[in-house]
Each structure stands twice: as C-alpha cells, then as structure tokens.
PDB file of N, CA and C in Angstrom:
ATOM      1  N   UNK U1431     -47.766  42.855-132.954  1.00 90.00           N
ATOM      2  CA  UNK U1431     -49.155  42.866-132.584  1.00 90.00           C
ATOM      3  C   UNK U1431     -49.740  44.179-133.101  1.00 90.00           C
ATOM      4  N   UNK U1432     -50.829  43.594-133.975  1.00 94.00           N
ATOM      5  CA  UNK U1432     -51.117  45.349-134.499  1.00 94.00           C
ATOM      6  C   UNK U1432     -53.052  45.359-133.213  1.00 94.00           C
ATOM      7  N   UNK U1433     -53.170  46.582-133.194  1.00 94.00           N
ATOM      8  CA  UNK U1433     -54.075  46.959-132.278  1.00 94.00           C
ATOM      9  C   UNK U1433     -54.705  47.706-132.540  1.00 94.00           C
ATOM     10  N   UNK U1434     -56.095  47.930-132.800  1.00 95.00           N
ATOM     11  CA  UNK U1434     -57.392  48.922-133.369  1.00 95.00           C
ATOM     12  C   UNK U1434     -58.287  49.500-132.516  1.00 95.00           C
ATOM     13  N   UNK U1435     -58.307  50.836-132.412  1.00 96.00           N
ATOM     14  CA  UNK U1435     -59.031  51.479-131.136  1.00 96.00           C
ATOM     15  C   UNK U1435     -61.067  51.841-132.338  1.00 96.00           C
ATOM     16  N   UNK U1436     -61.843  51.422-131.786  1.00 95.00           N
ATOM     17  CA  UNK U1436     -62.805  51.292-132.907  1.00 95.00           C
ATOM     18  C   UNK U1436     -63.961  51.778-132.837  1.00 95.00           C
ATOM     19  N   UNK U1437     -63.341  52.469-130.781  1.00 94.00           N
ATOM     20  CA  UNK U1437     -64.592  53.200-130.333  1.00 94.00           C
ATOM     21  C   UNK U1437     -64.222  54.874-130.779  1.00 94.00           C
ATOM     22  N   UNK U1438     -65.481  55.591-130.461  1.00 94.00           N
ATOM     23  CA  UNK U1438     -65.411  56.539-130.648  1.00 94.00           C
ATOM     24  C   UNK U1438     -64.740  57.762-129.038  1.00 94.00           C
ATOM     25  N   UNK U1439     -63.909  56.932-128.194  1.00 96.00           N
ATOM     26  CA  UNK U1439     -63.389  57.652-127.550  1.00 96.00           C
ATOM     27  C   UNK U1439     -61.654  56.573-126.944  1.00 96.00           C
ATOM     28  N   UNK U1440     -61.186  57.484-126.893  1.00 97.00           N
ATOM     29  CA  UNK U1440     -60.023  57.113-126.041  1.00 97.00           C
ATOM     30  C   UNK U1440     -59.608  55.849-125.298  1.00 97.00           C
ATOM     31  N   UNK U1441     -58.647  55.236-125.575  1.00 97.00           N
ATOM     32  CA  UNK U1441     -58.917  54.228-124.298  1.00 97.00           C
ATOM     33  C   UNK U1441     -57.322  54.286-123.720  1.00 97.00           C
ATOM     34  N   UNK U1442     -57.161  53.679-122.900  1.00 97.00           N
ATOM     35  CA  UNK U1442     -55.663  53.249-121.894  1.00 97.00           C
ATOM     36  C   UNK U1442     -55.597  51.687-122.103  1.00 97.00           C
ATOM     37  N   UNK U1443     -54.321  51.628-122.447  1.00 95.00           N
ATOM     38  CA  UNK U1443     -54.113  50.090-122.661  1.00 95.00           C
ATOM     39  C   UNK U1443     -52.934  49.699-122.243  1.00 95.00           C
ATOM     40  N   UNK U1444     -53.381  48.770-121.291  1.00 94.00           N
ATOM     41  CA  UNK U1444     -52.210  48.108-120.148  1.00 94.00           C
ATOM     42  C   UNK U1444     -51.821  46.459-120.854  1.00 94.00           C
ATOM     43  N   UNK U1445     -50.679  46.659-120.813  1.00 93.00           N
ATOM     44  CA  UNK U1445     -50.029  44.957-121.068  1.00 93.00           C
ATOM     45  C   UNK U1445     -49.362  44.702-120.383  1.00 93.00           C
ATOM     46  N   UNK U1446     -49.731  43.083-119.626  1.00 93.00           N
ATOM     47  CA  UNK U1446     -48.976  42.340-118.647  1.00 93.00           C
ATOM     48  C   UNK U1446     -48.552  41.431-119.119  1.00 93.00           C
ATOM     49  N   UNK U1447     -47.129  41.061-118.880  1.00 93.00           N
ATOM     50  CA  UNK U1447     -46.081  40.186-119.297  1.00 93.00           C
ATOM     51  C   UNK U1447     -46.050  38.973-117.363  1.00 93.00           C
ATOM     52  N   UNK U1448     -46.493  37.814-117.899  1.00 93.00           N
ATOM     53  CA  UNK U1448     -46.280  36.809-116.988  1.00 93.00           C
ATOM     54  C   UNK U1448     -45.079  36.945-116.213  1.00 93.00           C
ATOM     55  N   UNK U1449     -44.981  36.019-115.094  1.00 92.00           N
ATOM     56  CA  UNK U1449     -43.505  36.557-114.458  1.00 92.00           C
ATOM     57  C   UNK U1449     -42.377  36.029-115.166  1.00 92.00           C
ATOM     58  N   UNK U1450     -43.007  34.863-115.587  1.00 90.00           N
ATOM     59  CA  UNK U1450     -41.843  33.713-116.397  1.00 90.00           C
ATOM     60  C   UNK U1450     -41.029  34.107-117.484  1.00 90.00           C
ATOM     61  N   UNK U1451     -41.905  35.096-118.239  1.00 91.00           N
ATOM     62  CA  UNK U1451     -41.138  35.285-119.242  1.00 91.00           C
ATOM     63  C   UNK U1451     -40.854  36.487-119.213  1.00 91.00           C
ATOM     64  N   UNK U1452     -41.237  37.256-118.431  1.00 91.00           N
ATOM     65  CA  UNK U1452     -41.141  39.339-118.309  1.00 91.00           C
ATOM     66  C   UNK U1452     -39.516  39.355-117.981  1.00 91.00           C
ATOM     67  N   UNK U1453     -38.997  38.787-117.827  1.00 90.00           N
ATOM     68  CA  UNK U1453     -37.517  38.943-117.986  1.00 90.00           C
ATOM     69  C   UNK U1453     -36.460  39.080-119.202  1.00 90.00           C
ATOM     70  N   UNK U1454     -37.652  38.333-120.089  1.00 92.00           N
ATOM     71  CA  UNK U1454     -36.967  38.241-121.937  1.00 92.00           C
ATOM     72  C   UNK U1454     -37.726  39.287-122.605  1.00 92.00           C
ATOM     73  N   UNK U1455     -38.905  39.894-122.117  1.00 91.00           N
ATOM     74  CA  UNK U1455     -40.016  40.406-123.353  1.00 91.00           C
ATOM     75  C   UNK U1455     -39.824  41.932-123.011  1.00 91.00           C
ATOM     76  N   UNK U1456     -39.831  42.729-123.632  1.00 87.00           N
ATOM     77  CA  UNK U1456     -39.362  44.117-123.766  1.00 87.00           C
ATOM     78  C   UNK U1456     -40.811  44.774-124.404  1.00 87.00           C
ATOM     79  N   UNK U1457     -41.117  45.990-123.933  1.00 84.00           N
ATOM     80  CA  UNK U1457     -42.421  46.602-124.453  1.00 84.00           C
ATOM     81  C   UNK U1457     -42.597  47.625-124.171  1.00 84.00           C
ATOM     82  N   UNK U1458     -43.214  48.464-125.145  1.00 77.00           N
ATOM     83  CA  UNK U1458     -43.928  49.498-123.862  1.00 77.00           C
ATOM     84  C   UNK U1458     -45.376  48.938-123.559  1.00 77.00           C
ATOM     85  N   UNK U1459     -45.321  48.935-122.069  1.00 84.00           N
ATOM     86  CA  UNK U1459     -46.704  48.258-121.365  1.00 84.00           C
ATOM     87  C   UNK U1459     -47.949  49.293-121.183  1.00 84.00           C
ATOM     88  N   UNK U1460     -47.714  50.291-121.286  1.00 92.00           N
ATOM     89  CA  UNK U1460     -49.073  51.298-120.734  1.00 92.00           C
ATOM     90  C   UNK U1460     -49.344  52.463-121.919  1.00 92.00           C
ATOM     91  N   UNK U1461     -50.173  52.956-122.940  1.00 92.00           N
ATOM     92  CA  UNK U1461     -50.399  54.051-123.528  1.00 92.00           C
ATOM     93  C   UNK U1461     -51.166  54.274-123.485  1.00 92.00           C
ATOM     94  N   UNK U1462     -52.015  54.849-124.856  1.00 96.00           N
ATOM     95  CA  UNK U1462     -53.368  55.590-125.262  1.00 96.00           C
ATOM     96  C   UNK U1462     -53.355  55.408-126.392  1.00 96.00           C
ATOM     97  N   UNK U1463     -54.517  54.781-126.739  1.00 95.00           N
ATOM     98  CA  UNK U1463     -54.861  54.469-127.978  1.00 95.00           C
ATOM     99  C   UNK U1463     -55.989  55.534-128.385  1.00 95.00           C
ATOM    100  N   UNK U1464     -55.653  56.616-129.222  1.00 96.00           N
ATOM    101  CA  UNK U1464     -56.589  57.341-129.796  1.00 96.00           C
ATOM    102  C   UNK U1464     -57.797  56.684-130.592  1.00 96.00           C
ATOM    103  N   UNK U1465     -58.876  57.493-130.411  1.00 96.00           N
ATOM    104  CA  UNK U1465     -60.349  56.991-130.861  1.00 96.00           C
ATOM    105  C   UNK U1465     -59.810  56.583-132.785  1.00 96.00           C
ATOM    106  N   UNK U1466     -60.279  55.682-133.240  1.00 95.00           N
ATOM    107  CA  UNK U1466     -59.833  55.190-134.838  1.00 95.00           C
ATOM    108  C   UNK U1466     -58.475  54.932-134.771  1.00 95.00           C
ATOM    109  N   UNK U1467     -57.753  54.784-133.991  1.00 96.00           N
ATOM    110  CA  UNK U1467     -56.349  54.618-134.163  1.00 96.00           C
ATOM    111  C   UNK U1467     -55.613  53.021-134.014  1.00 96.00           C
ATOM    112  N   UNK U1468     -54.836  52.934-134.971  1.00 96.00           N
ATOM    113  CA  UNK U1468     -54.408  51.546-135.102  1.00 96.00           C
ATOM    114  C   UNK U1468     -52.623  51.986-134.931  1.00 96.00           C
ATOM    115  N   UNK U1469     -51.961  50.804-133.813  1.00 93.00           N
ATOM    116  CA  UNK U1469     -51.168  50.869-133.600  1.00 93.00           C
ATOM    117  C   UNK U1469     -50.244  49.723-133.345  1.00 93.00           C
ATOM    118  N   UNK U1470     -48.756  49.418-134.021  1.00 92.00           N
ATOM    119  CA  UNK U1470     -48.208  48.452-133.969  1.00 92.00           C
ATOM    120  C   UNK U1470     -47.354  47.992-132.505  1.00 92.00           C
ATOM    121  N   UNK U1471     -47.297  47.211-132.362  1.00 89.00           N
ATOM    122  CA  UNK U1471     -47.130  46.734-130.943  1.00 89.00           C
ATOM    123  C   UNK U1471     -45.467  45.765-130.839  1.00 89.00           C
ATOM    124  N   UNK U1472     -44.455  46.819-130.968  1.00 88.00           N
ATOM    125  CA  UNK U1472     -43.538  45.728-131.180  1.00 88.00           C
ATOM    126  C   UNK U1472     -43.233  44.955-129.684  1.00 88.00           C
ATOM    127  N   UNK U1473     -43.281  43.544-129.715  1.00 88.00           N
ATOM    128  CA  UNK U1473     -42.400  43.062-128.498  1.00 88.00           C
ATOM    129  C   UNK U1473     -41.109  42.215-129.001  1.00 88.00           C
ATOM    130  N   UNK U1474     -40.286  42.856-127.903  1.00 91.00           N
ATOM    131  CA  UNK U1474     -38.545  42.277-128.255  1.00 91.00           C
ATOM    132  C   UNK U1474     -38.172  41.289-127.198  1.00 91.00           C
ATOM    133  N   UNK U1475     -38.002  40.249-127.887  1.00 92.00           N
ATOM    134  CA  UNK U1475     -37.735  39.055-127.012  1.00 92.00           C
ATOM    135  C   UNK U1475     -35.726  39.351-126.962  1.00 92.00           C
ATOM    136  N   UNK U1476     -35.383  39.301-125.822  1.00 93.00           N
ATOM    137  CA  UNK U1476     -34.106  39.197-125.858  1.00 93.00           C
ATOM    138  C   UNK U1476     -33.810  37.588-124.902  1.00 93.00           C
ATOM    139  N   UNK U1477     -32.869  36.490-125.353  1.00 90.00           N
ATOM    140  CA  UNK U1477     -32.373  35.556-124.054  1.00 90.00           C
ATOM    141  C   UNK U1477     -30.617  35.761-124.267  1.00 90.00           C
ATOM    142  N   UNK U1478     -30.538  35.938-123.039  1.00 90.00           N
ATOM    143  CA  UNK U1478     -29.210  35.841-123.147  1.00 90.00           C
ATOM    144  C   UNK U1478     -28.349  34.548-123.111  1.00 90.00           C
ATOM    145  N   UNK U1479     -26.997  34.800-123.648  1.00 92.00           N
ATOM    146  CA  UNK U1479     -26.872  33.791-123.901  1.00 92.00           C
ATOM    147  C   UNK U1479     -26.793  32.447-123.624  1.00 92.00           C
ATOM    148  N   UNK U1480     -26.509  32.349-122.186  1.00 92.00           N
ATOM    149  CA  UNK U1480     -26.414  31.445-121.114  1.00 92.00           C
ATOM    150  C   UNK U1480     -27.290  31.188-120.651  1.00 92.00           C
ATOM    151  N   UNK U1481     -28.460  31.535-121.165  1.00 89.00           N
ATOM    152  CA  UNK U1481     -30.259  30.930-120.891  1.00 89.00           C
ATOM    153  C   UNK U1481     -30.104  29.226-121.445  1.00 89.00           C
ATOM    154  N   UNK U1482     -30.290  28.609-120.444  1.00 90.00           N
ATOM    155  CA  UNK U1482     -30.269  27.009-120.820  1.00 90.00           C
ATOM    156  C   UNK U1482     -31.226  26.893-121.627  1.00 90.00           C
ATOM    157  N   UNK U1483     -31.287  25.658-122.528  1.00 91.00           N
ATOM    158  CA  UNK U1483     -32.116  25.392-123.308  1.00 91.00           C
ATOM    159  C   UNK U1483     -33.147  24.463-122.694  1.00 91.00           C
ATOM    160  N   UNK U1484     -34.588  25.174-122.886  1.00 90.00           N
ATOM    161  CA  UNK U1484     -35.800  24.644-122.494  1.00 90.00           C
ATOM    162  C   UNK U1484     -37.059  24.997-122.554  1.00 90.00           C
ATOM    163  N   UNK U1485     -38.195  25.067-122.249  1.00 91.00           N
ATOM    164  CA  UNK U1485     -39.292  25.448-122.950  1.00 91.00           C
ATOM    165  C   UNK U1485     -39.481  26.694-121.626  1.00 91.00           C
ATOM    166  N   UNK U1486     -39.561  27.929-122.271  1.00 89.00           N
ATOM    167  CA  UNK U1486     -40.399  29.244-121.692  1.00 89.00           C
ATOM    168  C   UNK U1486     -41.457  29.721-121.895  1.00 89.00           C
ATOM    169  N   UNK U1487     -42.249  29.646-121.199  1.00 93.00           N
ATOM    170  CA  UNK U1487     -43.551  29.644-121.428  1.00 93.00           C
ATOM    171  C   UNK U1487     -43.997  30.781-120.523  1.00 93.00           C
ATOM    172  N   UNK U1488     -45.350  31.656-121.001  1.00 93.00           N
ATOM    173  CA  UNK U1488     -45.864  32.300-120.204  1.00 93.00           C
ATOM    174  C   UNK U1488     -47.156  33.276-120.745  1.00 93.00           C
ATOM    175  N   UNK U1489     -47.938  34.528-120.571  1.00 94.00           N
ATOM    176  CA  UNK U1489     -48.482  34.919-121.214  1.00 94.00           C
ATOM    177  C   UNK U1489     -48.908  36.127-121.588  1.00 94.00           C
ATOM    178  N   UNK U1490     -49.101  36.776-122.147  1.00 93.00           N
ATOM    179  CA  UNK U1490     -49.068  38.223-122.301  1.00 93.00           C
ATOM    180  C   UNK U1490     -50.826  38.708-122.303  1.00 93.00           C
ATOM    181  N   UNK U1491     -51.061  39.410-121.474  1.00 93.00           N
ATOM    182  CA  UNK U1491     -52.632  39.887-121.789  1.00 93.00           C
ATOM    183  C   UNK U1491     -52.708  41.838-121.416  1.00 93.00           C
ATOM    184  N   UNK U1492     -53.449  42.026-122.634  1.00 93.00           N
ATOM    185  CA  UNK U1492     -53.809  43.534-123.055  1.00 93.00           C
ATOM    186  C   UNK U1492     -55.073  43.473-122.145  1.00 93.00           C
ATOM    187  N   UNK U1493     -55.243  45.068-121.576  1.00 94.00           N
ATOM    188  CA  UNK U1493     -56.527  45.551-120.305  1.00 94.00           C
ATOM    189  C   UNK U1493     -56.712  46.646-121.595  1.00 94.00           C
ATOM    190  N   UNK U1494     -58.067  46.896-122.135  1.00 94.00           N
ATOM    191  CA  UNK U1494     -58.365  47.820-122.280  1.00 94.00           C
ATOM    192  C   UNK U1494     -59.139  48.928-121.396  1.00 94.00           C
ATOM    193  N   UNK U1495     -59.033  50.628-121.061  1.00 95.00           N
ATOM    194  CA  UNK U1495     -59.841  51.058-120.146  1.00 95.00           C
ATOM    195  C   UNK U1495     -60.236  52.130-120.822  1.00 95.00           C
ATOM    196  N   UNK U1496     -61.867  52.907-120.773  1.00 95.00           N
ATOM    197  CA  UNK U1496     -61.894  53.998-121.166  1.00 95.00           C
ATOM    198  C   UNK U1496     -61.469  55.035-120.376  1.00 95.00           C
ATOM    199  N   UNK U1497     -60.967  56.332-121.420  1.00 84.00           N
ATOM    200  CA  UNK U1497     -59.781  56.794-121.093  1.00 84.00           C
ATOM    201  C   UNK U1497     -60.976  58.595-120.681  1.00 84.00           C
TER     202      UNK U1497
END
C-alpha cells in the first residue's frame, strides 16, 4: 500500500485490522506521515500451517488525523 501525505502539515495515521483477520496481518498500525511524504505500507500476511482451508475475510481501514 503506497500512501501520500499532500497536505501541507503532518498527519497521524492509524490502521485497523478487522478481528477476523488481525491474527494473519502484520503491520505497523500507528505513525506520522510527514507533510509531502509518500510512504510504503508493507502488510505481511502470515497463516500457519494448520489454518484449515476456507475463505478469510475481513477489512483493513486507514484514520487519517492532523498531527
């Protein structure tokens, strides 16, 4: 996930991982996105192996706040 800060000040940016799947998805959830600053957003899905096979579903949503 790439991410573009476009104001001219600071912001705080919170990401919430659903409950369903926040057990597989790895992140960092909370920073600072400097004013012009573009930043890559890795998320790491891990299932282990003994995760039965079936559909996981859930959803991820970014809070932007000025900072």
């Amino acid at each position: 996930v790439i991410i573009e800060n476009t104001y001219d000040f600071d912001v705080l940016l919170k990401m919430y991982v659903s409950k369903e799947i926040k057990p597989y998805i790895f992140a960092n959830e909370t920073f600072v996105l400097k004013s012009s600053e573009t930043k890559k957003i890795s998320l790491v899905l891990v299932v282990p192996a003994e995760t039965a096979y079936g559909n996981y579903s859930g959803d991820i949503t970014f809070e932007f706040w000025k900072k």
